mmCIF file of C-alpha atoms and ligand atoms in Angstrom:
data_model
loop_
_atom_site.group_PDB
_atom_site.id
_atom_site.type_symbol
_atom_site.label_atom_id
_atom_site.label_comp_id
_atom_site.label_asym_id
_atom_site.label_seq_id
_atom_site.Cartn_x
_atom_site.Cartn_y
_atom_site.Cartn_z
ATOM 1 C CA MET A 1156 31.786 16.437 -10.909
ATOM 2 C CA ARG A 1157 28.713 18.674 -10.761
ATOM 3 C CA SER A 1158 26.099 17.539 -8.300
ATOM 4 C CA SER A 1159 22.591 17.282 -9.723
ATOM 5 C CA ALA A 1160 19.875 19.790 -8.798
ATOM 6 C CA VAL A 1161 17.567 17.165 -7.288
ATOM 7 C CA PRO A 1162 18.080 13.679 -5.853
ATOM 8 C CA GLN A 1163 17.971 10.982 -8.515
ATOM 9 C CA LYS A 1164 15.370 8.790 -6.893
ATOM 10 C CA ALA A 1165 12.148 9.118 -4.925
ATOM 11 C CA VAL A 1166 10.092 6.681 -2.876
ATOM 12 C CA ILE A 1167 6.333 7.164 -2.739
ATOM 13 C CA LEU A 1168 4.625 5.604 0.280
ATOM 14 C CA VAL A 1169 1.493 3.883 -0.877
ATOM 15 C CA GLY A 1170 0.255 2.337 2.279
ATOM 16 C CA GLY A 1171 -2.905 2.307 4.253
ATOM 17 C CA GLU A 1172 -6.434 1.679 3.180
ATOM 18 C CA GLY A 1173 -7.355 5.329 3.480
ATOM 19 C CA THR A 1174 -9.672 4.728 6.412
ATOM 20 C CA ARG A 1175 -10.891 8.327 6.450
ATOM 21 C CA LEU A 1176 -11.981 7.983 2.833
ATOM 22 C CA ARG A 1177 -14.131 4.932 3.335
ATOM 23 C CA PRO A 1178 -16.564 3.910 2.013
ATOM 24 C CA LEU A 1179 -15.422 5.699 -1.138
ATOM 25 C CA THR A 1180 -12.208 3.691 -1.351
ATOM 26 C CA ASN A 1181 -13.941 0.377 -0.797
ATOM 27 C CA GLY A 1182 -11.852 -2.020 -2.872
ATOM 28 C CA ILE A 1183 -9.534 0.497 -4.502
ATOM 29 C CA PRO A 1184 -6.282 1.852 -3.104
ATOM 30 C CA LYS A 1185 -6.570 5.516 -2.147
ATOM 31 C CA PRO A 1186 -3.864 6.675 -4.601
ATOM 32 C CA MET A 1187 -5.882 5.181 -7.464
ATOM 33 C CA MET A 1188 -8.820 7.495 -6.781
ATOM 34 C CA PRO A 1189 -9.435 9.586 -9.893
ATOM 35 C CA VAL A 1190 -8.411 13.229 -9.789
ATOM 36 C CA LEU A 1191 -9.594 14.989 -12.946
ATOM 37 C CA ASN A 1192 -10.293 11.468 -14.216
ATOM 38 C CA ARG A 1193 -6.692 10.262 -13.782
ATOM 39 C CA PRO A 1194 -5.418 8.191 -10.819
ATOM 40 C CA PHE A 1195 -4.055 10.468 -8.109
ATOM 41 C CA LEU A 1196 -0.690 8.687 -8.194
ATOM 42 C CA GLU A 1197 -0.192 9.653 -11.845
ATOM 43 C CA HIS A 1198 -0.259 13.307 -10.776
ATOM 44 C CA THR A 1199 2.392 12.626 -8.110
ATOM 45 C CA ILE A 1200 4.663 10.751 -10.503
ATOM 46 C CA ALA A 1201 4.286 13.559 -13.073
ATOM 47 C CA TYR A 1202 5.176 16.116 -10.369
ATOM 48 C CA LEU A 1203 8.364 14.216 -9.541
ATOM 49 C CA ARG A 1204 9.226 13.966 -13.211
ATOM 50 C CA GLN A 1205 8.686 17.706 -13.627
ATOM 51 C CA CYS A 1206 11.074 18.245 -10.702
ATOM 52 C CA GLY A 1207 13.670 16.158 -12.570
ATOM 53 C CA ILE A 1208 13.223 12.798 -10.827
ATOM 54 C CA ASP A 1209 12.473 10.032 -13.284
ATOM 55 C CA PHE A 1210 13.224 6.985 -11.144
ATOM 56 C CA THR A 1211 10.523 6.361 -8.583
ATOM 57 C CA ILE A 1212 10.072 3.442 -6.239
ATOM 58 C CA LEU A 1213 6.524 2.698 -5.145
ATOM 59 C CA ALA A 1214 6.504 1.247 -1.620
ATOM 60 C CA LEU A 1215 3.273 -0.732 -1.606
ATOM 61 C CA SER A 1216 1.359 -2.483 1.099
ATOM 62 C CA TYR A 1217 -2.374 -2.259 0.275
ATOM 63 C CA LEU A 1218 -3.668 -3.917 -2.923
ATOM 64 C CA PRO A 1219 -0.235 -3.721 -4.604
ATOM 65 C CA GLU A 1220 -1.361 -5.763 -7.620
ATOM 66 C CA VAL A 1221 -3.900 -3.104 -8.638
ATOM 67 C CA ILE A 1222 -1.200 -0.457 -8.716
ATOM 68 C CA GLN A 1223 1.423 -2.611 -10.438
ATOM 69 C CA ALA A 1224 -1.076 -3.648 -13.113
ATOM 70 C CA HIS A 1225 -1.895 -0.012 -13.862
ATOM 71 C CA PHE A 1226 1.602 1.484 -13.841
ATOM 72 C CA GLY A 1227 3.840 -1.369 -15.053
ATOM 73 C CA ASP A 1228 7.388 -0.197 -15.665
ATOM 74 C CA GLY A 1229 6.333 3.458 -15.819
ATOM 75 C CA SER A 1230 7.154 3.922 -19.490
ATOM 76 C CA LYS A 1231 3.645 5.196 -20.303
ATOM 77 C CA LEU A 1232 4.333 8.108 -17.970
ATOM 78 C CA GLY A 1233 7.874 8.554 -19.269
ATOM 79 C CA VAL A 1234 9.563 7.409 -16.049
ATOM 80 C CA GLN A 1235 11.196 4.333 -14.612
ATOM 81 C CA LEU A 1236 9.229 2.652 -11.824
ATOM 82 C CA ALA A 1237 10.338 0.007 -9.365
ATOM 83 C CA TYR A 1238 8.260 -1.664 -6.653
ATOM 84 C CA ALA A 1239 8.956 -2.634 -3.062
ATOM 85 C CA VAL A 1240 5.998 -4.704 -1.894
ATOM 86 C CA GLU A 1241 5.375 -5.475 1.778
ATOM 87 C CA HIS A 1242 3.871 -8.742 3.007
ATOM 88 C CA SER A 1243 2.345 -6.866 5.914
ATOM 89 C CA PRO A 1244 2.404 -3.084 6.480
ATOM 90 C CA LEU A 1245 5.873 -2.011 7.595
ATOM 91 C CA GLY A 1246 5.030 1.588 8.518
ATOM 92 C CA THR A 1247 6.447 4.656 6.815
ATOM 93 C CA ALA A 1248 10.146 4.109 7.613
ATOM 94 C CA GLY A 1249 9.897 0.306 7.404
ATOM 95 C CA ALA A 1250 8.453 0.637 3.898
ATOM 96 C CA VAL A 1251 11.450 2.713 2.786
ATOM 97 C CA LYS A 1252 13.830 0.231 4.436
ATOM 98 C CA ASN A 1253 12.126 -2.419 2.314
ATOM 99 C CA ALA A 1254 13.178 -0.399 -0.767
ATOM 100 C CA GLU A 1255 16.780 0.059 0.459
ATOM 101 C CA ARG A 1256 18.253 -2.001 -2.378
ATOM 102 C CA TYR A 1257 17.432 0.860 -4.773
ATOM 103 C CA LEU A 1258 18.701 3.670 -2.553
ATOM 104 C CA ASP A 1259 22.415 4.291 -2.943
ATOM 105 C CA SER A 1260 22.441 8.109 -2.886
ATOM 106 C CA THR A 1261 20.421 10.985 -1.372
ATOM 107 C CA PHE A 1262 16.732 10.359 -2.031
ATOM 108 C CA VAL A 1263 13.272 11.862 -1.608
ATOM 109 C CA VAL A 1264 10.356 10.272 0.262
ATOM 110 C CA LEU A 1265 6.790 11.381 -0.358
ATOM 111 C CA ASN A 1266 3.607 10.353 1.431
ATOM 112 C CA GLY A 1267 1.312 8.900 -1.199
ATOM 113 C CA ASP A 1268 -1.634 11.151 -0.408
ATOM 114 C CA ILE A 1269 0.047 14.540 -0.647
ATOM 115 C CA PHE A 1270 -0.448 16.976 -3.504
ATOM 116 C CA THR A 1271 2.103 19.769 -3.502
ATOM 117 C CA ASN A 1272 4.058 22.171 -5.676
ATOM 118 C CA LEU A 1273 7.057 22.229 -3.333
ATOM 119 C CA ASP A 1274 10.283 23.176 -5.116
ATOM 120 C CA LEU A 1275 12.366 20.036 -4.595
ATOM 121 C CA ALA A 1276 15.494 21.647 -6.084
ATOM 122 C CA ASP A 1277 15.326 24.414 -3.489
ATOM 123 C CA MET A 1278 14.725 21.898 -0.687
ATOM 124 C CA PHE A 1279 17.674 19.835 -1.906
ATOM 125 C CA ALA A 1280 19.932 22.919 -1.994
ATOM 126 C CA PHE A 1281 18.845 23.631 1.620
ATOM 127 C CA HIS A 1282 19.585 20.007 2.613
ATOM 128 C CA ARG A 1283 23.091 20.248 1.130
ATOM 129 C CA ARG A 1284 23.787 23.715 2.550
ATOM 130 C CA LYS A 1285 22.912 22.528 6.041
ATOM 131 C CA GLY A 1286 24.812 19.257 5.701
ATOM 132 C CA ALA A 1287 21.636 17.502 6.865
ATOM 133 C CA LYS A 1288 21.188 13.765 7.202
ATOM 134 C CA ALA A 1289 17.436 14.243 7.032
ATOM 135 C CA THR A 1290 15.379 17.235 5.919
ATOM 136 C CA ILE A 1291 11.653 17.359 6.608
ATOM 137 C CA ALA A 1292 9.451 19.686 4.549
ATOM 138 C CA LEU A 1293 7.282 21.826 6.820
ATOM 139 C CA THR A 1294 4.014 23.421 5.829
ATOM 140 C CA TYR A 1295 2.142 26.126 7.763
ATOM 141 C CA VAL A 1296 -1.357 25.395 9.045
ATOM 142 C CA ASP A 1297 -3.645 27.586 11.137
ATOM 143 C CA ASN A 1298 -4.604 24.778 13.460
ATOM 144 C CA PRO A 1299 -1.837 22.197 13.915
ATOM 145 C CA CYS A 1300 -3.619 20.186 16.634
ATOM 146 C CA ALA A 1301 -4.372 17.244 14.329
ATOM 147 C CA PHE A 1302 -0.844 17.088 12.930
ATOM 148 C CA GLY A 1303 2.776 16.327 13.763
ATOM 149 C CA VAL A 1304 4.294 19.687 14.730
ATOM 150 C CA VAL A 1305 8.017 20.221 14.196
ATOM 151 C CA GLU A 1306 9.845 22.765 16.316
ATOM 152 C CA THR A 1307 13.049 24.171 14.812
ATOM 153 C CA ASP A 1308 15.699 26.646 15.950
ATOM 154 C CA ASP A 1309 16.449 29.847 14.060
ATOM 155 C CA VAL A 1310 18.673 28.125 11.501
ATOM 156 C CA GLY A 1311 16.093 25.428 10.824
ATOM 157 C CA ARG A 1312 17.570 22.580 12.876
ATOM 158 C CA VAL A 1313 14.871 20.413 14.413
ATOM 159 C CA ARG A 1314 14.608 20.697 18.189
ATOM 160 C CA ARG A 1315 11.686 18.391 18.861
ATOM 161 C CA PHE A 1316 8.568 16.770 17.488
ATOM 162 C CA VAL A 1317 5.183 17.206 19.092
ATOM 163 C CA GLU A 1318 2.519 14.835 17.811
ATOM 164 C CA LYS A 1319 -1.037 16.291 17.819
ATOM 165 C CA PRO A 1320 -0.476 18.994 20.476
ATOM 166 C CA LYS A 1321 -3.286 20.253 22.719
ATOM 167 C CA PRO A 1322 -4.496 23.748 21.724
ATOM 168 C CA ASP A 1323 -2.702 25.386 24.677
ATOM 169 C CA GLN A 1324 0.541 23.525 23.979
ATOM 170 C CA VAL A 1325 1.148 24.321 20.321
ATOM 171 C CA PRO A 1326 4.869 25.092 19.920
ATOM 172 C CA SER A 1327 4.653 26.095 16.253
ATOM 173 C CA ASN A 1328 2.247 26.142 13.301
ATOM 174 C CA TRP A 1329 4.723 24.347 11.065
ATOM 175 C CA ILE A 1330 3.829 20.708 10.565
ATOM 176 C CA ASN A 1331 5.475 17.708 8.984
ATOM 177 C CA ALA A 1332 4.328 17.816 5.343
ATOM 178 C CA GLY A 1333 5.186 14.154 4.638
ATOM 179 C CA ILE A 1334 8.016 14.998 2.233
ATOM 180 C CA TYR A 1335 11.589 14.164 3.191
ATOM 181 C CA ILE A 1336 15.090 14.230 1.781
ATOM 182 C CA LEU A 1337 17.251 11.557 3.361
ATOM 183 C CA GLU A 1338 20.794 10.267 3.192
ATOM 184 C CA PRO A 1339 20.888 6.489 2.632
ATOM 185 C CA GLU A 1340 22.873 5.838 5.840
ATOM 186 C CA THR A 1341 19.867 6.962 7.924
ATOM 187 C CA LEU A 1342 18.264 3.637 6.961
ATOM 188 C CA GLU A 1343 20.908 1.808 9.027
ATOM 189 C CA HIS A 1344 18.834 2.823 12.053
ATOM 190 C CA VAL A 1345 15.627 1.324 10.672
ATOM 191 C CA PRO A 1346 14.961 -2.311 11.602
ATOM 192 C CA ALA A 1347 14.319 -4.614 8.634
ATOM 193 C CA ASP A 1348 11.010 -6.440 8.253
ATOM 194 C CA ARG A 1349 9.408 -4.706 11.207
ATOM 195 C CA HIS A 1350 6.787 -1.995 11.500
ATOM 196 C CA TYR A 1351 8.640 1.270 12.072
ATOM 197 C CA MET A 1352 7.624 4.896 11.503
ATOM 198 C CA PHE A 1353 9.539 8.044 10.600
ATOM 199 C CA GLU A 1354 7.346 10.262 12.715
ATOM 200 C CA ASN A 1355 7.715 8.583 16.114
ATOM 201 C CA GLY A 1356 10.658 6.274 15.326
ATOM 202 C CA LEU A 1357 13.504 7.263 13.041
ATOM 203 C CA PHE A 1358 13.290 11.073 13.313
ATOM 204 C CA PRO A 1359 13.239 11.258 17.135
ATOM 205 C CA LEU A 1360 16.033 8.646 17.188
ATOM 206 C CA LEU A 1361 18.213 10.730 14.845
ATOM 207 C CA LEU A 1362 17.702 13.713 17.175
ATOM 208 C CA GLU A 1363 18.727 11.618 20.166
ATOM 209 C CA LEU A 1364 21.855 10.551 18.307
ATOM 210 C CA GLY A 1365 22.688 14.213 17.617
ATOM 211 C CA GLU A 1366 22.401 13.777 13.851
ATOM 212 C CA PRO A 1367 21.644 16.910 11.801
ATOM 213 C CA VAL A 1368 17.896 16.880 11.117
ATOM 214 C CA TYR A 1369 16.491 20.034 9.531
ATOM 215 C CA GLY A 1370 13.066 21.457 8.787
ATOM 216 C CA TYR A 1371 12.527 23.124 5.396
ATOM 217 C CA ARG A 1372 9.667 25.624 5.532
ATOM 218 C CA PHE A 1373 7.673 26.246 2.387
ATOM 219 C CA ARG A 1374 4.488 28.184 1.723
ATOM 220 C CA GLY A 1375 3.378 26.646 -1.559
ATOM 221 C CA TYR A 1376 0.347 24.473 -2.247
ATOM 222 C CA TRP A 1377 0.013 21.436 0.027
ATOM 223 C CA LEU A 1378 -3.002 19.222 0.424
ATOM 224 C CA ASP A 1379 -3.432 15.852 2.114
ATOM 225 C CA MET A 1380 -6.315 14.335 0.174
ATOM 226 C CA GLY A 1381 -7.127 11.882 2.964
ATOM 227 C CA THR A 1382 -10.733 13.000 3.555
ATOM 228 C CA PRO A 1383 -13.669 13.311 1.119
ATOM 229 C CA GLU A 1384 -13.733 17.118 1.643
ATOM 230 C CA LYS A 1385 -10.039 17.432 0.783
ATOM 231 C CA TYR A 1386 -10.382 15.069 -2.147
ATOM 232 C CA LEU A 1387 -13.216 17.178 -3.581
ATOM 233 C CA CYS A 1388 -11.263 20.350 -2.836
ATOM 234 C CA LEU A 1389 -8.247 19.038 -4.778
ATOM 235 C CA ASN A 1390 -10.358 18.307 -7.867
ATOM 236 C CA CYS A 1391 -11.937 21.770 -7.656
ATOM 237 C CA ASP A 1392 -8.604 23.563 -7.101
ATOM 238 C CA LEU A 1393 -7.012 21.858 -10.092
ATOM 239 C CA LEU A 1394 -9.988 22.392 -12.370
ATOM 240 C CA SER A 1395 -10.403 26.051 -11.460
ATOM 241 C CA LEU A 1396 -6.642 26.533 -11.843
ATOM 242 C CA LYS A 1397 -5.985 27.517 -8.228
ATOM 243 C CA GLU A 1398 -3.238 24.952 -8.580
ATOM 244 C CA LYS A 1399 -1.698 23.148 -11.545
ATOM 245 C CA SER A 1400 -1.091 19.469 -12.076
ATOM 246 C CA ALA A 1401 2.087 18.475 -13.890
ATOM 247 C CA LEU A 1402 0.007 15.767 -15.568
ATOM 248 C CA ILE A 1403 -2.618 17.895 -17.267
ATOM 249 C CA SER A 1404 -2.019 20.877 -19.493
ATOM 250 C CA GLY A 1405 -4.232 23.153 -21.562
ATOM 251 C CA LEU A 1406 -6.909 23.903 -18.947
ATOM 252 C CA SER A 1407 -8.419 27.374 -18.889
ATOM 253 C CA LYS A 1408 -10.306 28.978 -16.010
ATOM 254 C CA ASP A 1409 -13.896 28.386 -17.110
ATOM 255 C CA GLY A 1410 -13.180 25.757 -19.741
ATOM 256 C CA ILE A 1411 -15.619 22.992 -20.660
ATOM 257 C CA TYR A 1412 -13.755 19.896 -21.833
ATOM 258 C CA CYS A 1413 -15.859 17.255 -23.543
ATOM 259 C CA ASP A 1414 -14.712 14.072 -25.182
ATOM 260 C CA GLY A 1415 -15.971 13.678 -28.753
ATOM 261 C CA ASP A 1416 -18.672 11.105 -28.115
ATOM 262 C CA VAL A 1417 -20.490 13.013 -25.382
ATOM 263 C CA THR A 1418 -24.220 13.724 -25.908
ATOM 264 C CA ILE A 1419 -25.541 16.995 -24.542
ATOM 265 C CA HIS A 1420 -29.154 18.116 -25.008
ATOM 266 C CA PRO A 1421 -29.255 21.619 -26.545
ATOM 267 C CA SER A 1422 -31.337 22.923 -23.631
ATOM 268 C CA ALA A 1423 -28.711 21.890 -21.009
ATOM 269 C CA GLN A 1424 -26.793 24.730 -19.396
ATOM 270 C CA ILE A 1425 -23.168 24.179 -18.532
ATOM 271 C CA VAL A 1426 -21.031 26.744 -16.748
ATOM 272 C CA GLY A 1427 -17.363 25.715 -16.526
ATOM 273 C CA PRO A 1428 -14.978 24.621 -15.457
ATOM 274 C CA ALA A 1429 -16.173 21.127 -16.258
ATOM 275 C CA ILE A 1430 -14.667 17.911 -17.575
ATOM 276 C CA ILE A 1431 -17.106 15.578 -19.299
ATOM 277 C CA ALA A 1432 -15.522 12.280 -20.245
ATOM 278 C CA SER A 1433 -16.395 9.972 -23.113
ATOM 279 C CA ARG A 1434 -19.866 8.423 -23.490
ATOM 280 C CA CYS A 1435 -21.488 10.825 -20.997
ATOM 281 C CA GLN A 1436 -25.096 11.760 -21.679
ATOM 282 C CA ILE A 1437 -26.615 14.972 -20.445
ATOM 283 C CA GLY A 1438 -30.384 15.348 -20.670
ATOM 284 C CA ARG A 1439 -32.884 18.122 -21.221
ATOM 285 C CA LYS A 1440 -32.616 21.272 -19.079
ATOM 286 C CA VAL A 1441 -29.785 19.817 -16.985
ATOM 287 C CA HIS A 1442 -27.926 22.504 -15.106
ATOM 288 C CA ILE A 1443 -24.199 22.106 -14.455
ATOM 289 C CA LYS A 1444 -22.143 24.668 -12.574
ATOM 290 C CA GLY A 1445 -18.432 23.935 -12.273
ATOM 291 C CA PRO A 1446 -16.135 22.828 -11.005
ATOM 292 C CA VAL A 1447 -17.630 19.504 -12.088
ATOM 293 C CA VAL A 1448 -15.791 16.355 -13.170
ATOM 294 C CA MET A 1449 -17.674 13.540 -14.874
ATOM 295 C CA GLY A 1450 -15.973 10.204 -15.494
ATOM 296 C CA PRO A 1451 -16.673 8.064 -18.585
ATOM 297 C CA GLY A 1452 -20.193 6.772 -19.223
ATOM 298 C CA CYS A 1453 -22.138 8.949 -16.763
ATOM 299 C CA SER A 1454 -25.759 9.734 -17.458
ATOM 300 C CA ILE A 1455 -27.532 12.827 -16.140
ATOM 301 C CA ALA A 1456 -31.302 12.674 -16.580
ATOM 302 C CA ASP A 1457 -33.544 15.637 -17.447
ATOM 303 C CA GLU A 1458 -33.606 18.699 -15.215
ATOM 304 C CA ALA A 1459 -30.961 17.423 -12.796
ATOM 305 C CA SER A 1460 -28.592 19.974 -11.357
ATOM 306 C CA LEU A 1461 -24.900 19.550 -10.373
ATOM 307 C CA GLU A 1462 -22.571 21.988 -8.667
ATOM 308 C CA GLU A 1463 -19.054 21.267 -7.346
ATOM 309 C CA VAL A 1464 -19.396 17.569 -7.956
ATOM 310 C CA VAL A 1465 -17.036 14.740 -8.873
ATOM 311 C CA LEU A 1466 -18.625 11.721 -10.553
ATOM 312 C CA TRP A 1467 -16.526 8.627 -11.136
ATOM 313 C CA ARG A 1468 -17.316 6.316 -14.058
ATOM 314 C CA GLY A 1469 -20.766 5.051 -15.029
ATOM 315 C CA VAL A 1470 -22.757 7.130 -12.531
ATOM 316 C CA ASN A 1471 -26.516 7.562 -13.146
ATOM 317 C CA ILE A 1472 -28.190 10.699 -11.862
ATOM 318 C CA GLY A 1473 -31.995 10.560 -11.853
ATOM 319 C CA ALA A 1474 -34.277 13.247 -13.279
ATOM 320 C CA GLY A 1475 -34.559 16.421 -11.238
ATOM 321 C CA ALA A 1476 -31.919 15.359 -8.704
ATOM 322 C CA ILE A 1477 -29.885 18.143 -7.101
ATOM 323 C CA LEU A 1478 -26.252 17.508 -6.125
ATOM 324 C CA LYS A 1479 -23.966 20.028 -4.508
ATOM 325 C CA GLN A 1480 -20.455 19.339 -3.178
ATOM 326 C CA CYS A 1481 -20.692 15.597 -3.674
ATOM 327 C CA VAL A 1482 -18.395 12.747 -4.679
ATOM 328 C CA ILE A 1483 -20.169 9.804 -6.329
ATOM 329 C CA GLY A 1484 -18.364 6.476 -6.810
ATOM 330 C CA ASP A 1485 -18.336 4.175 -9.869
ATOM 331 C CA GLU A 1486 -21.720 2.985 -11.159
ATOM 332 C CA ALA A 1487 -23.632 4.566 -8.270
ATOM 333 C CA GLU A 1488 -27.263 5.551 -8.833
ATOM 334 C CA VAL A 1489 -28.849 8.726 -7.546
ATOM 335 C CA GLU A 1490 -32.637 8.559 -7.439
ATOM 336 C CA ALA A 1491 -34.854 10.995 -9.298
ATOM 337 C CA ARG A 1492 -35.476 14.223 -7.357
ATOM 338 C CA ALA A 1493 -32.952 13.263 -4.642
ATOM 339 C CA GLN A 1494 -31.232 16.201 -2.975
ATOM 340 C CA LEU A 1495 -27.646 15.494 -1.977
ATOM 341 C CA ILE A 1496 -25.615 18.243 -0.377
ATOM 342 C CA ASN A 1497 -22.111 17.554 0.850
ATOM 343 C CA ARG A 1498 -22.445 13.811 0.392
ATOM 344 C CA VAL A 1499 -20.336 10.860 -0.673
ATOM 345 C CA LEU A 1500 -21.819 7.788 -2.354
ATOM 346 C CA PRO A 1501 -19.606 4.693 -2.527
ATOM 347 C CA PRO A 1502 -18.936 2.814 -5.759
ATOM 348 C CA ARG A 1503 -21.518 0.152 -6.556
ATOM 349 C CA LEU A 1504 -19.541 -3.079 -6.470
ATOM 350 C CA SER A 1505 -20.234 -5.365 -9.385
HETATM 351 P P1 GTP B 80 -3.948 5.943 5.529
HETATM 352 O O1 GTP B 80 -5.191 6.790 5.525
HETATM 353 O O2 GTP B 80 -4.151 4.642 6.243
HETATM 354 O O3 GTP B 80 -3.377 5.783 4.151
HETATM 355 O O4 GTP B 80 -2.826 6.695 6.323
HETATM 356 P P2 GTP B 80 -2.797 8.209 6.795
HETATM 357 O O5 GTP B 80 -3.327 9.096 5.730
HETATM 358 O O6 GTP B 80 -3.379 8.276 8.148
HETATM 359 O O7 GTP B 80 -1.283 8.518 6.807
HETATM 360 P P3 GTP B 80 -0.079 7.984 7.716
HETATM 361 O O8 GTP B 80 0.478 9.133 8.437
HETATM 362 O O9 GTP B 80 -0.415 6.736 8.468
HETATM 363 O O10 GTP B 80 0.904 7.588 6.549
HETATM 364 C C1 GTP B 80 1.545 8.527 5.741
HETATM 365 C C2 GTP B 80 1.720 7.942 4.350
HETATM 366 O O11 GTP B 80 2.443 6.725 4.446
HETATM 367 C C3 GTP B 80 0.408 7.631 3.643
HETATM 368 O O12 GTP B 80 0.596 7.887 2.260
HETATM 369 C C4 GTP B 80 0.242 6.152 3.884
HETATM 370 O O13 GTP B 80 -0.473 5.549 2.814
HETATM 371 C C5 GTP B 80 1.693 5.671 3.898
HETATM 372 N N1 GTP B 80 1.878 4.529 4.803
HETATM 373 C C6 GTP B 80 1.477 4.426 6.089
HETATM 374 N N2 GTP B 80 1.777 3.205 6.567
HETATM 375 C C7 GTP B 80 2.393 2.534 5.552
HETATM 376 C C8 GTP B 80 2.917 1.209 5.422
HETATM 377 O O14 GTP B 80 2.876 0.383 6.341
HETATM 378 N N3 GTP B 80 3.461 0.873 4.222
HETATM 379 C C9 GTP B 80 3.519 1.753 3.180
HETATM 380 N N4 GTP B 80 4.065 1.343 2.027
HETATM 381 N N5 GTP B 80 3.025 3.009 3.273
HETATM 382 C C10 GTP B 80 2.467 3.387 4.441
#
């Protein structure tokens, strides 16, 4: 029997509240934040599908009902979705243990806030070649001090993990990218119904037990969208085609994409790339310089100016306001002539 090129199933960890993204995420789970006007998680599911994985388990702990209501059985995205919901947060490994009933062969685990173009088929071939029980994707960063560093030997076998090393004690610039390939028997070491992490629990334990744990180095695109800066950066990278989303096709470098019922005053100047969703209204002498994403129903009053900005739905920008490198939540209002540089405004809760 031929083995398949990628594992058949993936688990996406959809956990915490996204504390570093507050107050933007107030009341919505971080993976539901819009990226090019589509929930972030849709991009991840489309990536897995493009890699050849069309059965995904969402391991949910924070506001699971919001996610289940949006995604249902996955058929709208052309995949099969299953859910493993936690009563209280079980941690990264505990959340996968909670999904164990679905996991009967080699599987992939993905942190829910990672955007990547990692070649899962190549990682899987590496995992098989090494006879690994667990393979951790490693990405290179210039400053690994805020991350989990993974030290490997010259054939890629993991020697040790160093969590957030001090600058003078950095053993390597390769960090845990939050993407794993695991054999199902590794879950035998994870306690059920208890908070337990991969990073400081299961992986160090597997090393202690002498199990083959490998690090797979890759140099492709990798972004953890856990801060407002990174979230904005992801939108800009995708819109300016520095990176591609498996979910959205047909973008061009300086394209301006307007839904049919958008109203734009003839004196407005728009330099792409820009996405302008349905029912948006753009006033007289407005100046837009992409990358800019506008969600449905936004209104930009006369002479306002936007550059590198993501607006969620129903945002009102007052006349003459200037916004640069901002993220503005649902229904938020920006006063006339306000100047916002590098700012985040939370959604206005109804
Ligand atoms: P948050 O900002 O709180 O989401 O976590 P983080 O970005 O600091 O990441 P962390 O390293 O704690 O977790 C890595 C991934 O696992 C993120 O996608 C988290 O949402 C997810 N995660 C963390 N804890 C849990 C949990 O208890 N249950 C589930 N299902 N997922 C979790």
